[in-house]
Amino acid sequence: MIEKQYTYTQTHEKVIEKLVGDDVAMINHVVLATGDALPEHYSDSNVYLVVVRGCLTIQLDEQEANYYQASVVNVPFHTKMNISNTGEETLEFFIVKAPHPRVYKAQSV
């Protein structure tokens, strides 16, 4: 078998799980119930948010919040992010960081 499989949790409850941690990419899976949010933080690499269920509410730097469904949202390096689920249904998305933040940091030194 050449391929490698990464499984993720199927749930309506809050979950944040790391799936892939290769140098070329880091992939996390997130599920947020209505009203849940991630802590405010800065992107530590090029970030792609792949929204597969629900509506992602995101505020970047000092901009007003934007809302995304069934989308891929790119967040540039070192951008302040506030991500939450203000919708009525469960939010599910994948976070893809490319390259992995540890590689990005090594390139910056």
PDB file of N, CA, C and O in Angstrom, residues 4-48:
ATOM      1  N   LYS A   4      -1.314   6.690   2.361  1.00  0.00           N
ATOM      2  CA  LYS A   4      -1.452   6.746   3.805  1.00  0.00           C
ATOM      3  C   LYS A   4      -2.805   7.376   4.108  1.00  0.00           C
ATOM      4  O   LYS A   4      -3.168   8.388   3.509  1.00  0.00           O
ATOM      5  N   GLN A   5      -3.549   6.764   5.006  1.00  0.00           N
ATOM      6  CA  GLN A   5      -4.886   7.250   5.340  1.00  0.00           C
ATOM      7  C   GLN A   5      -4.852   8.000   6.670  1.00  0.00           C
ATOM      8  O   GLN A   5      -4.202   7.578   7.625  1.00  0.00           O
ATOM      9  N   TYR A   6      -5.557   9.127   6.712  1.00  0.00           N
ATOM     10  CA  TYR A   6      -5.721   9.902   7.934  1.00  0.00           C
ATOM     11  C   TYR A   6      -7.215   9.972   8.215  1.00  0.00           C
ATOM     12  O   TYR A   6      -7.979  10.484   7.400  1.00  0.00           O
ATOM     13  N   THR A   7      -7.649   9.466   9.339  1.00  0.00           N
ATOM     14  CA  THR A   7      -9.072   9.496   9.682  1.00  0.00           C
ATOM     15  C   THR A   7      -9.352  10.652  10.633  1.00  0.00           C
ATOM     16  O   THR A   7      -8.467  11.104  11.358  1.00  0.00           O
ATOM     17  N   TYR A   8     -10.586  11.133  10.604  1.00  0.00           N
ATOM     18  CA  TYR A   8     -10.979  12.216  11.491  1.00  0.00           C
ATOM     19  C   TYR A   8     -12.326  11.889  12.116  1.00  0.00           C
ATOM     20  O   TYR A   8     -13.073  11.043  11.636  1.00  0.00           O
ATOM     21  N   THR A   9     -12.614  12.570  13.219  1.00  0.00           N
ATOM     22  CA  THR A   9     -13.825  12.333  13.992  1.00  0.00           C
ATOM     23  C   THR A   9     -15.037  12.940  13.306  1.00  0.00           C
ATOM     24  O   THR A   9     -14.996  14.089  12.867  1.00  0.00           O
ATOM     25  N   GLN A  10     -16.112  12.169  13.229  1.00  0.00           N
ATOM     26  CA  GLN A  10     -17.383  12.678  12.715  1.00  0.00           C
ATOM     27  C   GLN A  10     -18.283  12.920  13.922  1.00  0.00           C
ATOM     28  O   GLN A  10     -18.673  11.976  14.608  1.00  0.00           O
ATOM     29  N   THR A  11     -18.584  14.198  14.176  1.00  0.00           N
ATOM     30  CA  THR A  11     -19.320  14.568  15.376  1.00  0.00           C
ATOM     31  C   THR A  11     -20.004  15.916  15.184  1.00  0.00           C
ATOM     32  O   THR A  11     -19.716  16.624  14.216  1.00  0.00           O
ATOM     33  N   HIS A  12     -20.875  16.247  16.121  1.00  0.00           N
ATOM     34  CA  HIS A  12     -21.474  17.578  16.182  1.00  0.00           C
ATOM     35  C   HIS A  12     -20.929  18.332  17.395  1.00  0.00           C
ATOM     36  O   HIS A  12     -21.295  19.480  17.628  1.00  0.00           O
ATOM     37  N   GLU A  13     -20.067  17.674  18.166  1.00  0.00           N
ATOM     38  CA  GLU A  13     -19.461  18.276  19.352  1.00  0.00           C
ATOM     39  C   GLU A  13     -18.134  18.925  18.980  1.00  0.00           C
ATOM     40  O   GLU A  13     -17.509  18.572  17.988  1.00  0.00           O
ATOM     41  N   LYS A  14     -17.677  19.853  19.810  1.00  0.00           N
ATOM     42  CA  LYS A  14     -16.418  20.549  19.548  1.00  0.00           C
ATOM     43  C   LYS A  14     -15.247  19.567  19.537  1.00  0.00           C
ATOM     44  O   LYS A  14     -15.096  18.750  20.441  1.00  0.00           O
ATOM     45  N   VAL A  15     -14.460  19.665  18.479  1.00  0.00           N
ATOM     46  CA  VAL A  15     -13.251  18.845  18.375  1.00  0.00           C
ATOM     47  C   VAL A  15     -12.208  19.633  17.582  1.00  0.00           C
ATOM     48  O   VAL A  15     -12.541  20.349  16.634  1.00  0.00           O
ATOM     49  N   ILE A  16     -10.969  19.518  18.022  1.00  0.00           N
ATOM     50  CA  ILE A  16      -9.829  20.077  17.295  1.00  0.00           C
ATOM     51  C   ILE A  16      -8.791  18.968  17.282  1.00  0.00           C
ATOM     52  O   ILE A  16      -8.297  18.571  18.339  1.00  0.00           O
ATOM     53  N   GLU A  17      -8.491  18.454  16.087  1.00  0.00           N
ATOM     54  CA  GLU A  17      -7.555  17.332  16.022  1.00  0.00           C
ATOM     55  C   GLU A  17      -6.525  17.521  14.917  1.00  0.00           C
ATOM     56  O   GLU A  17      -6.856  17.987  13.832  1.00  0.00           O
ATOM     57  N   LYS A  18      -5.299  17.167  15.240  1.00  0.00           N
ATOM     58  CA  LYS A  18      -4.216  17.240  14.261  1.00  0.00           C
ATOM     59  C   LYS A  18      -4.229  15.951  13.455  1.00  0.00           C
ATOM     60  O   LYS A  18      -4.231  14.857  14.009  1.00  0.00           O
ATOM     61  N   LEU A  19      -4.226  16.090  12.135  1.00  0.00           N
ATOM     62  CA  LEU A  19      -4.265  14.927  11.252  1.00  0.00           C
ATOM     63  C   LEU A  19      -2.919  14.665  10.585  1.00  0.00           C
ATOM     64  O   LEU A  19      -2.453  13.542  10.547  1.00  0.00           O
ATOM     65  N   VAL A  20      -2.323  15.700  10.023  1.00  0.00           N
ATOM     66  CA  VAL A  20      -1.087  15.564   9.260  1.00  0.00           C
ATOM     67  C   VAL A  20      -0.075  16.570   9.788  1.00  0.00           C
ATOM     68  O   VAL A  20      -0.419  17.723  10.032  1.00  0.00           O
ATOM     69  N   GLY A  21       1.168  16.139   9.933  1.00  0.00           N
ATOM     70  CA  GLY A  21       2.222  17.018  10.416  1.00  0.00           C
ATOM     71  C   GLY A  21       3.492  16.903   9.606  1.00  0.00           C
ATOM     72  O   GLY A  21       4.579  16.914  10.161  1.00  0.00           O
ATOM     73  N   ASP A  22       3.357  16.785   8.287  1.00  0.00           N
ATOM     74  CA  ASP A  22       4.525  16.695   7.410  1.00  0.00           C
ATOM     75  C   ASP A  22       5.143  18.076   7.221  1.00  0.00           C
ATOM     76  O   ASP A  22       4.492  19.091   7.453  1.00  0.00           O
ATOM     77  N   ASP A  23       6.392  18.116   6.738  1.00  0.00           N
ATOM     78  CA  ASP A  23       7.050  19.401   6.491  1.00  0.00           C
ATOM     79  C   ASP A  23       6.313  20.233   5.443  1.00  0.00           C
ATOM     80  O   ASP A  23       6.239  21.451   5.550  1.00  0.00           O
ATOM     81  N   VAL A  24       5.768  19.581   4.422  1.00  0.00           N
ATOM     82  CA  VAL A  24       5.118  20.322   3.337  1.00  0.00           C
ATOM     83  C   VAL A  24       3.753  20.855   3.732  1.00  0.00           C
ATOM     84  O   VAL A  24       3.284  21.837   3.167  1.00  0.00           O
ATOM     85  N   ALA A  25       3.106  20.225   4.708  1.00  0.00           N
ATOM     86  CA  ALA A  25       1.776  20.680   5.114  1.00  0.00           C
ATOM     87  C   ALA A  25       1.411  20.157   6.499  1.00  0.00           C
ATOM     88  O   ALA A  25       1.834  19.079   6.903  1.00  0.00           O
ATOM     89  N   MET A  26       0.617  20.962   7.182  1.00  0.00           N
ATOM     90  CA  MET A  26       0.009  20.563   8.447  1.00  0.00           C
ATOM     91  C   MET A  26      -1.492  20.659   8.232  1.00  0.00           C
ATOM     92  O   MET A  26      -1.979  21.670   7.692  1.00  0.00           O
ATOM     93  N   ILE A  27      -2.239  19.620   8.603  1.00  0.00           N
ATOM     94  CA  ILE A  27      -3.691  19.627   8.414  1.00  0.00           C
ATOM     95  C   ILE A  27      -4.364  19.297   9.736  1.00  0.00           C
ATOM     96  O   ILE A  27      -4.076  18.268  10.353  1.00  0.00           O
ATOM     97  N   ASN A  28      -5.265  20.186  10.152  1.00  0.00           N
ATOM     98  CA  ASN A  28      -6.063  19.979  11.349  1.00  0.00           C
ATOM     99  C   ASN A  28      -7.535  19.927  10.956  1.00  0.00           C
ATOM    100  O   ASN A  28      -7.946  20.532   9.969  1.00  0.00           O
ATOM    101  N   HIS A  29      -8.306  19.236  11.763  1.00  0.00           N
ATOM    102  CA  HIS A  29      -9.751  19.121  11.561  1.00  0.00           C
ATOM    103  C   HIS A  29     -10.429  19.769  12.761  1.00  0.00           C
ATOM    104  O   HIS A  29     -10.054  19.515  13.912  1.00  0.00           O
ATOM    105  N   VAL A  30     -11.429  20.632  12.488  1.00  0.00           N
ATOM    106  CA  VAL A  30     -12.114  21.357  13.560  1.00  0.00           C
ATOM    107  C   VAL A  30     -13.619  21.243  13.372  1.00  0.00           C
ATOM    108  O   VAL A  30     -14.130  21.405  12.269  1.00  0.00           O
ATOM    109  N   VAL A  31     -14.311  20.969  14.476  1.00  0.00           N
ATOM    110  CA  VAL A  31     -15.777  21.013  14.515  1.00  0.00           C
ATOM    111  C   VAL A  31     -16.152  21.953  15.659  1.00  0.00           C
ATOM    112  O   VAL A  31     -15.657  21.803  16.776  1.00  0.00           O
ATOM    113  N   LEU A  32     -16.993  22.932  15.347  1.00  0.00           N
ATOM    114  CA  LEU A  32     -17.465  23.871  16.359  1.00  0.00           C
ATOM    115  C   LEU A  32     -18.988  23.880  16.383  1.00  0.00           C
ATOM    116  O   LEU A  32     -19.627  24.090  15.348  1.00  0.00           O
ATOM    117  N   ALA A  33     -19.561  23.670  17.557  1.00  0.00           N
ATOM    118  CA  ALA A  33     -21.006  23.779  17.723  1.00  0.00           C
ATOM    119  C   ALA A  33     -21.378  25.266  17.731  1.00  0.00           C
ATOM    120  O   ALA A  33     -20.508  26.131  17.876  1.00  0.00           O
ATOM    121  N   THR A  34     -22.637  25.563  17.581  1.00  0.00           N
ATOM    122  CA  THR A  34     -23.105  26.950  17.608  1.00  0.00           C
ATOM    123  C   THR A  34     -22.614  27.645  18.876  1.00  0.00           C
ATOM    124  O   THR A  34     -22.738  27.100  19.971  1.00  0.00           O
ATOM    125  N   GLY A  35     -21.997  28.813  18.694  1.00  0.00           N
ATOM    126  CA  GLY A  35     -21.487  29.588  19.820  1.00  0.00           C
ATOM    127  C   GLY A  35     -20.047  29.300  20.183  1.00  0.00           C
ATOM    128  O   GLY A  35     -19.441  30.065  20.938  1.00  0.00           O
ATOM    129  N   ASP A  36     -19.476  28.214  19.674  1.00  0.00           N
ATOM    130  CA  ASP A  36     -18.080  27.887  19.964  1.00  0.00           C
ATOM    131  C   ASP A  36     -17.140  28.743  19.130  1.00  0.00           C
ATOM    132  O   ASP A  36     -17.500  29.223  18.051  1.00  0.00           O
ATOM    133  N   ALA A  37     -15.904  28.898  19.615  1.00  0.00           N
ATOM    134  CA  ALA A  37     -14.906  29.692  18.904  1.00  0.00           C
ATOM    135  C   ALA A  37     -13.515  29.155  19.214  1.00  0.00           C
ATOM    136  O   ALA A  37     -13.312  28.456  20.209  1.00  0.00           O
ATOM    137  N   LEU A  38     -12.569  29.503  18.352  1.00  0.00           N
ATOM    138  CA  LEU A  38     -11.164  29.235  18.620  1.00  0.00           C
ATOM    139  C   LEU A  38     -10.581  30.462  19.308  1.00  0.00           C
ATOM    140  O   LEU A  38     -11.056  31.580  19.092  1.00  0.00           O
ATOM    141  N   PRO A  39      -9.536  30.289  20.119  1.00  0.00           N
ATOM    142  CA  PRO A  39      -8.907  31.461  20.733  1.00  0.00           C
ATOM    143  C   PRO A  39      -8.304  32.375  19.661  1.00  0.00           C
ATOM    144  O   PRO A  39      -7.825  31.894  18.623  1.00  0.00           O
ATOM    145  N   GLU A  40      -8.327  33.678  19.903  1.00  0.00           N
ATOM    146  CA  GLU A  40      -7.699  34.618  18.972  1.00  0.00           C
ATOM    147  C   GLU A  40      -6.217  34.270  18.862  1.00  0.00           C
ATOM    148  O   GLU A  40      -5.553  33.985  19.868  1.00  0.00           O
ATOM    149  N   HIS A  41      -5.711  34.281  17.631  1.00  0.00           N
ATOM    150  CA  HIS A  41      -4.302  33.962  17.407  1.00  0.00           C
ATOM    151  C   HIS A  41      -3.843  34.527  16.067  1.00  0.00           C
ATOM    152  O   HIS A  41      -4.660  34.988  15.276  1.00  0.00           O
ATOM    153  N   TYR A  42      -2.549  34.475  15.826  1.00  0.00           N
ATOM    154  CA  TYR A  42      -1.974  34.916  14.557  1.00  0.00           C
ATOM    155  C   TYR A  42      -1.597  33.702  13.726  1.00  0.00           C
ATOM    156  O   TYR A  42      -1.086  32.711  14.275  1.00  0.00           O
ATOM    157  N   SER A  43      -1.834  33.774  12.425  1.00  0.00           N
ATOM    158  CA  SER A  43      -1.459  32.669  11.538  1.00  0.00           C
ATOM    159  C   SER A  43       0.064  32.541  11.547  1.00  0.00           C
ATOM    160  O   SER A  43       0.783  33.526  11.478  1.00  0.00           O
ATOM    161  N   ASP A  44       0.548  31.314  11.663  1.00  0.00           N
ATOM    162  CA  ASP A  44       1.979  31.075  11.742  1.00  0.00           C
ATOM    163  C   ASP A  44       2.539  30.436  10.468  1.00  0.00           C
ATOM    164  O   ASP A  44       3.637  29.908  10.449  1.00  0.00           O
ATOM    165  N   SER A  45       1.757  30.496   9.396  1.00  0.00           N
ATOM    166  CA  SER A  45       2.142  30.009   8.077  1.00  0.00           C
ATOM    167  C   SER A  45       1.087  30.526   7.101  1.00  0.00           C
ATOM    168  O   SER A  45       0.203  31.285   7.493  1.00  0.00           O
ATOM    169  N   ASN A  46       1.165  30.110   5.848  1.00  0.00           N
ATOM    170  CA  ASN A  46       0.066  30.360   4.916  1.00  0.00           C
ATOM    171  C   ASN A  46      -1.046  29.396   5.305  1.00  0.00           C
ATOM    172  O   ASN A  46      -0.817  28.193   5.392  1.00  0.00           O
ATOM    173  N   VAL A  47      -2.233  29.910   5.544  1.00  0.00           N
ATOM    174  CA  VAL A  47      -3.332  29.093   6.061  1.00  0.00           C
ATOM    175  C   VAL A  47      -4.469  29.040   5.040  1.00  0.00           C
ATOM    176  O   VAL A  47      -4.848  30.056   4.462  1.00  0.00           O
ATOM    177  N   TYR A  48      -4.999  27.834   4.857  1.00  0.00           N
ATOM    178  CA  TYR A  48      -6.170  27.614   4.004  1.00  0.00           C
ATOM    179  C   TYR A  48      -7.227  26.943   4.878  1.00  0.00           C
ATOM    180  O   TYR A  48      -6.972  25.891   5.466  1.00  0.00           O
TER     181      TYR A  48
END
